[in-house]
mmCIF file of C-alpha atoms and ligand atoms in Angstrom:
data_model
loop_
_atom_site.group_PDB
_atom_site.id
_atom_site.type_symbol
_atom_site.label_atom_id
_atom_site.label_comp_id
_atom_site.label_asym_id
_atom_site.label_seq_id
_atom_site.Cartn_x
_atom_site.Cartn_y
_atom_site.Cartn_z
ATOM 1 C CA MET A 20 108.296 116.834 87.177
ATOM 2 C CA LYS A 21 111.979 117.659 86.834
ATOM 3 C CA ILE A 22 114.388 115.329 88.689
ATOM 4 C CA LEU A 23 117.984 116.299 89.498
ATOM 5 C CA LYS A 24 120.524 115.320 92.125
ATOM 6 C CA LEU A 25 122.412 117.333 94.721
ATOM 7 C CA PRO A 26 125.757 116.102 96.090
ATOM 8 C CA LYS A 27 125.426 115.890 99.887
ATOM 9 C CA PRO A 28 128.466 118.120 100.590
ATOM 10 C CA GLN A 29 126.645 120.914 98.695
ATOM 11 C CA LEU A 30 123.604 120.862 100.985
ATOM 12 C CA ASP A 31 125.037 123.500 103.356
ATOM 13 C CA PHE A 32 125.614 125.942 100.533
ATOM 14 C CA PHE A 33 122.209 125.209 99.029
ATOM 15 C CA ALA A 34 120.588 125.937 102.412
ATOM 16 C CA SER A 35 122.421 129.269 102.709
ATOM 17 C CA VAL A 36 121.015 130.395 99.362
ATOM 18 C CA LEU A 37 117.482 129.528 100.466
ATOM 19 C CA GLN A 38 117.350 132.623 102.646
ATOM 20 C CA GLN A 39 116.503 134.663 99.566
ATOM 21 C CA PHE A 40 113.219 132.700 99.451
ATOM 22 C CA GLY A 41 112.274 133.417 103.062
ATOM 23 C CA GLU A 42 113.122 132.760 106.685
ATOM 24 C CA VAL A 43 114.452 129.207 106.888
ATOM 25 C CA HIS A 44 112.822 126.877 109.447
ATOM 26 C CA ALA A 45 113.666 123.214 110.012
ATOM 27 C CA PRO A 46 113.410 120.535 112.705
ATOM 28 C CA VAL A 47 115.774 121.056 115.639
ATOM 29 C CA GLU A 48 116.247 118.929 118.735
ATOM 30 C CA ARG A 49 114.805 120.111 122.019
ATOM 31 C CA ASN A 50 115.100 117.918 125.123
ATOM 32 C CA GLY A 51 115.273 114.744 123.085
ATOM 33 C CA LYS A 52 112.242 115.671 120.940
ATOM 34 C CA PHE A 53 112.053 117.642 117.702
ATOM 35 C CA VAL A 54 110.342 120.906 116.835
ATOM 36 C CA PHE A 55 110.117 122.966 113.675
ATOM 37 C CA GLN A 56 111.562 126.412 114.342
ATOM 38 C CA ARG A 57 113.579 129.212 112.787
ATOM 39 C CA LEU A 58 117.202 128.197 112.414
ATOM 40 C CA ALA A 59 119.783 130.310 114.196
ATOM 41 C CA ARG A 60 122.370 128.440 112.124
ATOM 42 C CA TRP A 61 122.065 125.683 109.550
ATOM 43 C CA SER A 62 124.044 123.237 111.714
ATOM 44 C CA ASP A 63 121.089 123.186 114.179
ATOM 45 C CA ALA A 64 118.877 121.440 111.583
ATOM 46 C CA ARG A 65 118.231 117.760 112.359
ATOM 47 C CA LEU A 66 117.164 116.206 109.079
ATOM 48 C CA ASP A 67 117.400 112.730 110.646
ATOM 49 C CA TYR A 68 114.463 113.405 113.016
ATOM 50 C CA ASN A 69 111.636 110.895 113.430
ATOM 51 C CA ARG A 70 108.705 113.293 113.983
ATOM 52 C CA THR A 71 108.219 116.773 115.414
ATOM 53 C CA ILE A 72 106.015 117.324 118.486
ATOM 54 C CA LEU A 73 103.687 119.625 116.534
ATOM 55 C CA PRO A 74 103.324 119.106 112.793
ATOM 56 C CA PRO A 75 104.033 121.865 110.235
ATOM 57 C CA LYS A 76 100.285 122.622 110.407
ATOM 58 C CA LYS A 77 101.204 125.241 113.027
ATOM 59 C CA TYR A 78 102.641 127.466 110.265
ATOM 60 C CA PHE A 79 99.354 127.506 108.358
ATOM 61 C CA LEU A 80 96.792 127.277 111.141
ATOM 62 C CA PRO A 81 98.569 128.799 114.159
ATOM 63 C CA PRO A 82 97.486 127.562 117.619
ATOM 64 C CA ARG A 83 96.156 131.071 118.286
ATOM 65 C CA GLU A 84 95.693 133.839 115.745
ATOM 66 C CA ARG A 85 94.022 137.237 115.529
ATOM 67 C CA LEU A 86 91.563 137.329 112.633
ATOM 68 C CA PHE A 87 90.567 140.988 112.772
ATOM 69 C CA ASP A 88 90.170 144.033 114.982
ATOM 70 C CA TYR A 89 86.970 145.989 115.266
ATOM 71 C CA ARG A 90 86.830 149.632 116.204
ATOM 72 C CA GLU A 91 84.094 152.183 116.265
ATOM 73 C CA GLY A 92 84.396 154.284 113.143
ATOM 74 C CA ALA A 93 86.896 151.947 111.404
ATOM 75 C CA GLY A 94 84.686 148.856 111.287
ATOM 76 C CA TYR A 95 86.455 145.537 110.806
ATOM 77 C CA VAL A 96 90.194 145.632 110.111
ATOM 78 C CA PRO A 97 91.563 142.227 108.969
ATOM 79 C CA ALA A 98 94.786 141.094 110.654
ATOM 80 C CA THR A 99 97.044 140.625 107.663
ATOM 81 C CA ASP A 100 100.430 141.593 109.133
ATOM 82 C CA GLU A 101 102.037 138.112 109.135
ATOM 83 C CA LEU A 102 100.243 136.643 106.141
ATOM 84 C CA ASP A 103 102.724 137.683 103.470
ATOM 85 C CA LYS A 104 105.792 136.599 105.431
ATOM 86 C CA ARG A 105 107.888 134.311 103.261
ATOM 87 C CA THR A 106 109.152 131.198 104.996
ATOM 88 C CA VAL A 107 111.001 128.103 103.810
ATOM 89 C CA LEU A 108 110.155 124.920 105.725
ATOM 90 C CA PHE A 109 113.055 122.553 105.190
ATOM 91 C CA GLY A 110 112.817 118.859 105.971
ATOM 92 C CA VAL A 111 109.094 118.100 105.950
ATOM 93 C CA HIS A 112 108.195 114.401 105.819
ATOM 94 C CA ALA A 113 105.844 112.987 103.177
ATOM 95 C CA CYS A 114 103.051 112.242 105.689
ATOM 96 C CA ASP A 115 103.052 115.841 106.943
ATOM 97 C CA ILE A 116 102.940 117.195 103.374
ATOM 98 C CA TYR A 117 100.100 114.793 102.665
ATOM 99 C CA ALA A 118 98.327 116.169 105.746
ATOM 100 C CA LEU A 119 98.687 119.723 104.391
ATOM 101 C CA ASN A 120 97.133 118.559 101.128
ATOM 102 C CA ILE A 121 94.213 117.212 103.177
ATOM 103 C CA LEU A 122 93.895 120.570 104.953
ATOM 104 C CA ASP A 123 93.890 122.250 101.518
ATOM 105 C CA THR A 124 90.632 120.462 100.762
ATOM 106 C CA VAL A 125 89.124 121.655 104.046
ATOM 107 C CA PHE A 126 90.330 125.269 103.913
ATOM 108 C CA GLY A 127 89.725 125.549 100.160
ATOM 109 C CA GLY A 128 86.443 124.324 98.754
ATOM 110 C CA PRO A 129 83.257 126.366 98.830
ATOM 111 C CA TYR A 130 84.353 128.543 101.790
ATOM 112 C CA PRO A 131 88.059 129.228 101.250
ATOM 113 C CA ASP A 132 89.919 130.409 104.338
ATOM 114 C CA PRO A 133 92.007 133.424 103.260
ATOM 115 C CA TYR A 134 94.379 133.158 106.235
ATOM 116 C CA PHE A 135 95.276 129.510 105.601
ATOM 117 C CA GLN A 136 95.532 130.037 101.867
ATOM 118 C CA ALA A 137 97.780 133.109 102.091
ATOM 119 C CA ARG A 138 100.199 131.208 104.298
ATOM 120 C CA ARG A 139 100.105 128.173 102.028
ATOM 121 C CA LYS A 140 101.140 130.461 99.157
ATOM 122 C CA ASN A 141 103.956 132.153 101.050
ATOM 123 C CA VAL A 142 105.496 129.167 102.815
ATOM 124 C CA ALA A 143 107.789 127.086 100.631
ATOM 125 C CA ILE A 144 108.094 123.407 101.475
ATOM 126 C CA ILE A 145 111.152 121.263 100.982
ATOM 127 C CA GLY A 146 110.410 117.640 101.758
ATOM 128 C CA ILE A 147 112.826 114.955 102.842
ATOM 129 C CA ASP A 148 112.395 111.213 103.094
ATOM 130 C CA CYS A 149 112.584 109.384 106.394
ATOM 131 C CA THR A 150 112.924 106.049 108.130
ATOM 132 C CA PRO A 151 109.780 104.653 109.797
ATOM 133 C CA ASP A 152 109.948 104.042 113.555
ATOM 134 C CA GLU A 153 107.733 101.881 115.779
ATOM 135 C CA HIS A 154 104.790 104.348 115.620
ATOM 136 C CA CYS A 155 104.727 105.061 111.854
ATOM 137 C CA PHE A 156 101.998 103.584 109.659
ATOM 138 C CA CYS A 157 101.868 106.172 106.854
ATOM 139 C CA ARG A 158 102.289 103.396 104.313
ATOM 140 C CA SER A 159 98.996 101.837 105.417
ATOM 141 C CA MET A 160 97.344 105.273 105.048
ATOM 142 C CA ARG A 161 98.872 105.712 101.545
ATOM 143 C CA ALA A 162 100.759 108.794 102.784
ATOM 144 C CA ASP A 163 104.349 107.533 102.651
ATOM 145 C CA PHE A 164 104.820 109.235 99.281
ATOM 146 C CA VAL A 165 103.482 112.583 98.008
ATOM 147 C CA GLU A 166 103.228 113.824 94.458
ATOM 148 C CA SER A 167 102.180 117.411 95.189
ATOM 149 C CA GLY A 168 101.994 120.075 97.863
ATOM 150 C CA PHE A 169 105.751 120.797 98.021
ATOM 151 C CA ASP A 170 108.378 122.749 96.106
ATOM 152 C CA LEU A 171 111.312 120.339 96.306
ATOM 153 C CA PHE A 172 111.619 116.865 97.780
ATOM 154 C CA PHE A 173 114.955 115.270 98.691
ATOM 155 C CA HIS A 174 115.456 111.503 98.645
ATOM 156 C CA ASP A 175 118.660 110.125 100.121
ATOM 157 C CA ILE A 176 120.427 107.908 97.569
ATOM 158 C CA GLY A 177 123.801 107.664 99.271
ATOM 159 C CA ASP A 178 126.258 110.380 98.253
ATOM 160 C CA TYR A 179 123.455 112.455 96.696
ATOM 161 C CA PHE A 180 119.922 113.643 97.270
ATOM 162 C CA LEU A 181 117.679 112.757 94.358
ATOM 163 C CA THR A 182 115.668 115.979 94.073
ATOM 164 C CA PHE A 183 112.089 116.135 92.793
ATOM 165 C CA VAL A 184 111.267 119.650 91.557
ATOM 166 C CA GLU A 185 107.506 120.093 91.869
ATOM 167 C CA SER A 186 106.765 123.837 91.586
ATOM 168 C CA ALA A 187 107.891 126.978 89.779
ATOM 169 C CA ARG A 188 109.290 128.222 93.107
ATOM 170 C CA GLY A 189 111.210 124.963 93.492
ATOM 171 C CA ASP A 190 112.556 125.493 90.001
ATOM 172 C CA ASP A 191 113.675 129.005 91.005
ATOM 173 C CA MET A 192 115.503 127.539 94.005
ATOM 174 C CA VAL A 193 117.331 125.166 91.722
ATOM 175 C CA LEU A 194 118.103 127.913 89.194
ATOM 176 C CA ALA A 195 119.510 130.129 91.973
ATOM 177 C CA THR A 196 121.981 127.349 92.754
ATOM 178 C CA GLU A 197 122.093 125.624 89.406
ATOM 179 C CA SER A 198 125.764 124.815 89.445
ATOM 180 C CA LEU A 199 125.197 122.642 92.533
ATOM 181 C CA PHE A 200 122.773 120.250 90.871
ATOM 182 C CA GLU A 201 123.712 117.451 88.497
ATOM 183 C CA GLU A 202 121.923 115.313 85.922
ATOM 184 C CA VAL A 203 120.555 112.010 87.209
ATOM 185 C CA THR A 204 121.993 108.760 85.858
ATOM 186 C CA ARG A 205 120.328 105.390 85.377
ATOM 187 C CA ALA A 206 122.322 104.082 88.368
ATOM 188 C CA ASP A 207 120.800 106.835 90.562
ATOM 189 C CA TYR A 208 117.275 105.753 89.632
ATOM 190 C CA VAL A 209 118.156 102.138 90.395
ATOM 191 C CA GLU A 210 119.452 103.179 93.823
ATOM 192 C CA TYR A 211 116.330 105.303 94.444
ATOM 193 C CA LYS A 212 114.079 102.336 93.662
ATOM 194 C CA ARG A 213 116.173 99.991 95.816
ATOM 195 C CA ARG A 214 115.942 102.346 98.814
ATOM 196 C CA SER A 215 112.200 102.981 98.277
ATOM 197 C CA SER A 216 111.505 99.295 98.300
ATOM 198 C CA ARG A 217 113.673 98.782 101.412
ATOM 199 C CA LYS A 218 111.755 101.571 103.146
ATOM 200 C CA ARG A 219 108.410 99.972 102.254
ATOM 201 C CA GLU A 220 109.576 96.726 103.814
ATOM 202 C CA SER A 221 110.785 98.411 107.008
ATOM 203 C CA PHE A 222 107.354 99.437 108.376
ATOM 204 C CA ARG A 223 106.645 97.678 111.642
ATOM 205 C CA LEU A 224 102.971 98.705 111.795
ATOM 206 C CA ASP A 225 100.337 97.778 109.296
ATOM 207 C CA VAL A 226 96.615 98.401 109.210
ATOM 208 C CA GLU A 227 94.067 97.612 106.511
ATOM 209 C CA ILE A 228 91.960 100.645 105.551
ATOM 210 C CA ARG A 229 89.905 99.156 102.727
ATOM 211 C CA ASP A 230 86.263 98.779 103.894
ATOM 212 C CA LEU A 231 87.132 100.599 107.143
ATOM 213 C CA PRO A 232 84.127 102.975 106.857
ATOM 214 C CA GLU A 233 81.885 99.909 106.582
ATOM 215 C CA ILE A 234 83.549 98.307 109.631
ATOM 216 C CA PHE A 235 82.888 101.523 111.582
ATOM 217 C CA GLU A 236 79.282 101.452 110.408
ATOM 218 C CA ILE A 237 78.867 97.878 111.633
ATOM 219 C CA GLU A 238 80.568 98.561 114.991
ATOM 220 C CA TYR A 239 78.713 101.751 115.882
ATOM 221 C CA HIS A 240 77.313 100.207 119.101
ATOM 222 C CA ALA A 241 80.378 98.104 119.979
ATOM 223 C CA ASP A 242 81.611 97.923 123.601
ATOM 224 C CA ILE A 243 84.970 99.348 122.604
ATOM 225 C CA TRP A 244 83.619 102.898 122.658
ATOM 226 C CA ASP A 245 82.633 102.625 126.326
ATOM 227 C CA ASP A 246 85.984 100.997 127.127
ATOM 228 C CA LEU A 247 87.835 103.854 125.434
ATOM 229 C CA GLY A 248 85.598 106.396 127.186
ATOM 230 C CA ASP A 249 86.521 104.853 130.556
ATOM 231 C CA LYS A 250 90.206 105.140 129.701
ATOM 232 C CA CYS A 251 90.426 108.491 127.872
ATOM 233 C CA LEU A 252 91.318 111.561 129.964
ATOM 234 C CA SER A 253 89.887 114.069 127.453
ATOM 235 C CA CYS A 254 93.246 115.840 127.556
ATOM 236 C CA GLY A 255 93.105 116.593 123.814
ATOM 237 C CA ASN A 256 96.796 115.730 123.288
ATOM 238 C CA CYS A 257 95.947 113.486 120.344
ATOM 239 C CA SER A 258 94.176 116.208 118.401
ATOM 240 C CA MET A 259 96.665 118.951 119.296
ATOM 241 C CA VAL A 260 99.540 117.001 117.737
ATOM 242 C CA CYS A 261 97.554 115.645 114.789
ATOM 243 C CA PRO A 262 98.573 117.099 111.397
ATOM 244 C CA THR A 263 95.029 116.775 110.039
ATOM 245 C CA CYS A 264 92.905 117.884 113.036
ATOM 246 C CA TYR A 265 91.614 121.359 112.354
ATOM 247 C CA CYS A 266 88.892 122.126 114.929
ATOM 248 C CA PHE A 267 89.068 125.690 116.161
ATOM 249 C CA ASP A 268 87.023 127.978 118.357
ATOM 250 C CA VAL A 269 86.461 131.680 117.753
ATOM 251 C CA ILE A 270 86.298 134.211 120.579
ATOM 252 C CA ASP A 271 85.839 137.957 120.749
ATOM 253 C CA SER A 272 88.119 139.766 123.130
ATOM 254 C CA ALA A 273 86.822 143.220 123.993
ATOM 255 C CA GLY A 274 87.531 145.475 126.945
ATOM 256 C CA LEU A 275 84.597 146.500 129.118
ATOM 257 C CA GLY A 276 83.273 149.899 128.104
ATOM 258 C CA THR A 277 85.518 150.215 125.026
ATOM 259 C CA PRO A 278 84.123 150.360 121.487
ATOM 260 C CA GLU A 279 86.879 148.089 120.158
ATOM 261 C CA GLY A 280 88.155 144.571 120.375
ATOM 262 C CA GLU A 281 89.622 141.700 118.432
ATOM 263 C CA ARG A 282 88.422 138.359 117.140
ATOM 264 C CA ILE A 283 90.689 135.412 117.778
ATOM 265 C CA ARG A 284 90.607 131.784 116.756
ATOM 266 C CA HIS A 285 92.449 129.070 118.586
ATOM 267 C CA TRP A 286 92.808 125.324 118.307
ATOM 268 C CA ASP A 287 90.071 123.279 119.889
ATOM 269 C CA SER A 288 89.599 119.534 120.300
ATOM 270 C CA CYS A 289 86.529 117.354 119.892
ATOM 271 C CA LEU A 290 87.811 115.481 122.964
ATOM 272 C CA PHE A 291 87.311 118.498 125.250
ATOM 273 C CA ALA A 292 84.236 118.313 127.496
ATOM 274 C CA THR A 293 82.988 121.698 126.288
ATOM 275 C CA HIS A 294 83.455 121.079 122.562
ATOM 276 C CA ALA A 295 79.773 120.351 121.885
ATOM 277 C CA LEU A 296 78.369 122.521 124.661
ATOM 278 C CA VAL A 297 75.823 125.009 123.342
ATOM 279 C CA ALA A 298 73.764 127.850 124.763
ATOM 280 C CA GLY A 299 71.225 126.650 127.280
ATOM 281 C CA GLY A 300 73.639 124.068 128.707
ATOM 282 C CA GLU A 301 72.932 121.256 126.248
ATOM 283 C CA ASN A 302 76.009 119.158 125.456
ATOM 284 C CA PHE A 303 75.637 116.946 122.409
ATOM 285 C CA ARG A 304 78.675 114.878 123.341
ATOM 286 C CA GLY A 305 78.717 115.061 127.100
ATOM 287 C CA SER A 306 80.297 111.650 127.699
ATOM 288 C CA ARG A 307 83.922 110.853 127.048
ATOM 289 C CA SER A 308 82.971 107.722 125.111
ATOM 290 C CA SER A 309 80.821 109.782 122.723
ATOM 291 C CA ARG A 310 83.687 112.219 122.157
ATOM 292 C CA ILE A 311 86.417 109.691 121.446
ATOM 293 C CA LYS A 312 83.996 107.770 119.263
ATOM 294 C CA PHE A 313 83.285 110.953 117.312
ATOM 295 C CA ARG A 314 86.997 111.559 116.720
ATOM 296 C CA PHE A 315 87.469 108.095 115.254
ATOM 297 C CA TYR A 316 84.287 108.252 113.194
ATOM 298 C CA HIS A 317 85.086 111.653 111.771
ATOM 299 C CA LYS A 318 88.593 110.659 110.707
ATOM 300 C CA GLN A 319 87.972 107.155 109.435
ATOM 301 C CA ARG A 320 84.395 107.292 108.172
ATOM 302 C CA GLY A 321 82.863 110.789 107.830
ATOM 303 C CA PHE A 322 85.927 112.243 106.114
ATOM 304 C CA VAL A 323 86.021 109.342 103.655
ATOM 305 C CA ALA A 324 82.381 109.978 102.737
ATOM 306 C CA GLU A 325 83.052 113.686 102.201
ATOM 307 C CA TYR A 326 86.557 113.765 100.739
ATOM 308 C CA GLY A 327 87.241 110.217 99.561
ATOM 309 C CA ARG A 328 90.007 109.295 102.034
ATOM 310 C CA PRO A 329 90.544 109.136 105.813
ATOM 311 C CA SER A 330 91.847 112.257 107.547
ATOM 312 C CA CYS A 331 94.708 110.328 109.071
ATOM 313 C CA VAL A 332 98.162 110.042 107.521
ATOM 314 C CA GLY A 333 99.643 107.526 109.934
ATOM 315 C CA CYS A 334 102.234 109.869 111.463
ATOM 316 C CA GLY A 335 102.017 108.059 114.819
ATOM 317 C CA ARG A 336 101.940 111.246 116.932
ATOM 318 C CA CYS A 337 98.674 110.395 118.699
ATOM 319 C CA ILE A 338 100.072 106.982 119.674
ATOM 320 C CA GLU A 339 103.229 108.573 121.039
ATOM 321 C CA VAL A 340 101.543 111.279 123.142
ATOM 322 C CA CYS A 341 98.486 109.563 124.602
ATOM 323 C CA PRO A 342 99.112 109.382 128.377
ATOM 324 C CA VAL A 343 96.898 106.296 128.779
ATOM 325 C CA GLY A 344 98.159 104.357 125.762
ATOM 326 C CA ILE A 345 95.155 104.605 123.439
ATOM 327 C CA ASP A 346 96.560 103.351 120.148
ATOM 328 C CA ILE A 347 94.737 103.939 116.868
ATOM 329 C CA ILE A 348 96.112 100.711 115.380
ATOM 330 C CA GLU A 349 94.839 98.663 118.316
ATOM 331 C CA VAL A 350 91.439 100.343 118.064
ATOM 332 C CA ILE A 351 91.087 99.611 114.339
ATOM 333 C CA ASN A 352 92.272 96.034 114.738
ATOM 334 C CA ARG A 353 89.921 95.422 117.660
ATOM 335 C CA LEU A 354 87.039 96.715 115.536
ATOM 336 C CA ARG A 355 88.135 94.343 112.790
ATOM 337 C CA GLY A 356 88.462 91.495 115.265
ATOM 338 C CA VAL A 357 92.142 90.911 114.485
ATOM 339 C CA GLU A 358 95.285 90.907 116.612
ATOM 340 C CA HIS A 359 97.488 94.002 116.731
ATOM 341 C CA ALA A 360 99.345 93.797 113.435
ATOM 342 C CA ARG A 361 102.877 94.690 114.479
ATOM 343 C CA VAL A 362 105.330 93.384 111.914
ATOM 344 C CA GLU A 363 108.586 92.329 113.617
HETATM 345 S S1 SF4 B 14 95.089 110.391 113.824
HETATM 346 FE FE1 SF4 B 14 97.103 110.042 114.838
HETATM 347 S S2 SF4 B 14 98.337 108.876 113.349
HETATM 348 FE FE2 SF4 B 14 96.568 109.757 112.231
HETATM 349 S S3 SF4 B 14 97.354 111.693 111.408
HETATM 350 FE FE3 SF4 B 14 96.394 112.183 113.382
HETATM 351 S S4 SF4 B 14 98.071 112.070 114.906
HETATM 352 FE FE4 SF4 B 14 98.804 111.070 113.019
HETATM 353 S S1 SF4 B 15 95.564 111.744 124.079
HETATM 354 FE FE1 SF4 B 15 94.598 109.856 124.824
HETATM 355 S S2 SF4 B 15 93.717 110.425 126.806
HETATM 356 FE FE2 SF4 B 15 94.159 112.355 125.740
HETATM 357 S S3 SF4 B 15 92.215 112.862 124.683
HETATM 358 FE FE3 SF4 B 15 93.472 111.696 123.223
HETATM 359 S S4 SF4 B 15 92.801 109.547 123.474
HETATM 360 FE FE4 SF4 B 15 92.072 110.680 125.283
#
């Protein structure tokens, strides 16, 4: 990996050059929260954000998308119009990049999803480091640092951004603005390491994930699942904002009496009452306790068995948005029989 540094005053010019690599999107403030969106002007970008309401997942697996049209005579016509659109996502945090790498394993593998993969190819990612707030526990989930899945990654080292160049496209971005970047000195590396270590020490939440699948196995019949079922509203907020939740439903939309229609997929949630409802009226997870239990078991146990790590990156979004205060850290610690590990 090539490592360079960019003087902070040059960031504006660097960002203006990025437009040749696609439409530039970044976090902007909206009513005190942050959202990724297309920038009207670079000065709207808020690189000091804590977390966006929806993760960058929305660019790769849109909340609602048309998969194909079907028409008599033409057969199936794939919806490819937006797939080759080039976009640059500027300012993605390590945990959200890590989450995209997790989604790569789901939407790659034996049944690759061409829609997700086309977008992954055409959306450039520029990462930026961040400061953990009271809901972040990405360090516990080993997602506070990423080695892949991005083009460039900026680390603040004072007057400069230490810049990790990870891909050929990232290299092209640097070459297009080569005069802006400088060679890194030993003192820069020392400052990078000092700040990394300070960041590691600044996490206020900590959770132990070693042997967590075994703890879940042991606690399958624990009372906590009924308690959570009594509390949970099945609103689905937690899965909608989660960067690694990927449940979707597929519907056909066809007009009555017309030989044509379209197939659409849209986000779904395993917390919704109808998620496991099948023909004939059987619902395999009819109770709220069974649904919230499933969400935890899938993320912290089933995913580990299948992919070797939990499908949680510790972004803290589900803690922030749950209207009844269900907190993943409290749940895990209660299962472990320990107090809420908040480091003050
Ligand atoms: S489960 Fe919660 S903390 Fe973990 S990745 Fe999803 S939203 Fe973030
Ligand atoms: S956000 Fe909270 S209340 Fe809503 S479905 Fe998730 S756990 Fe239940």
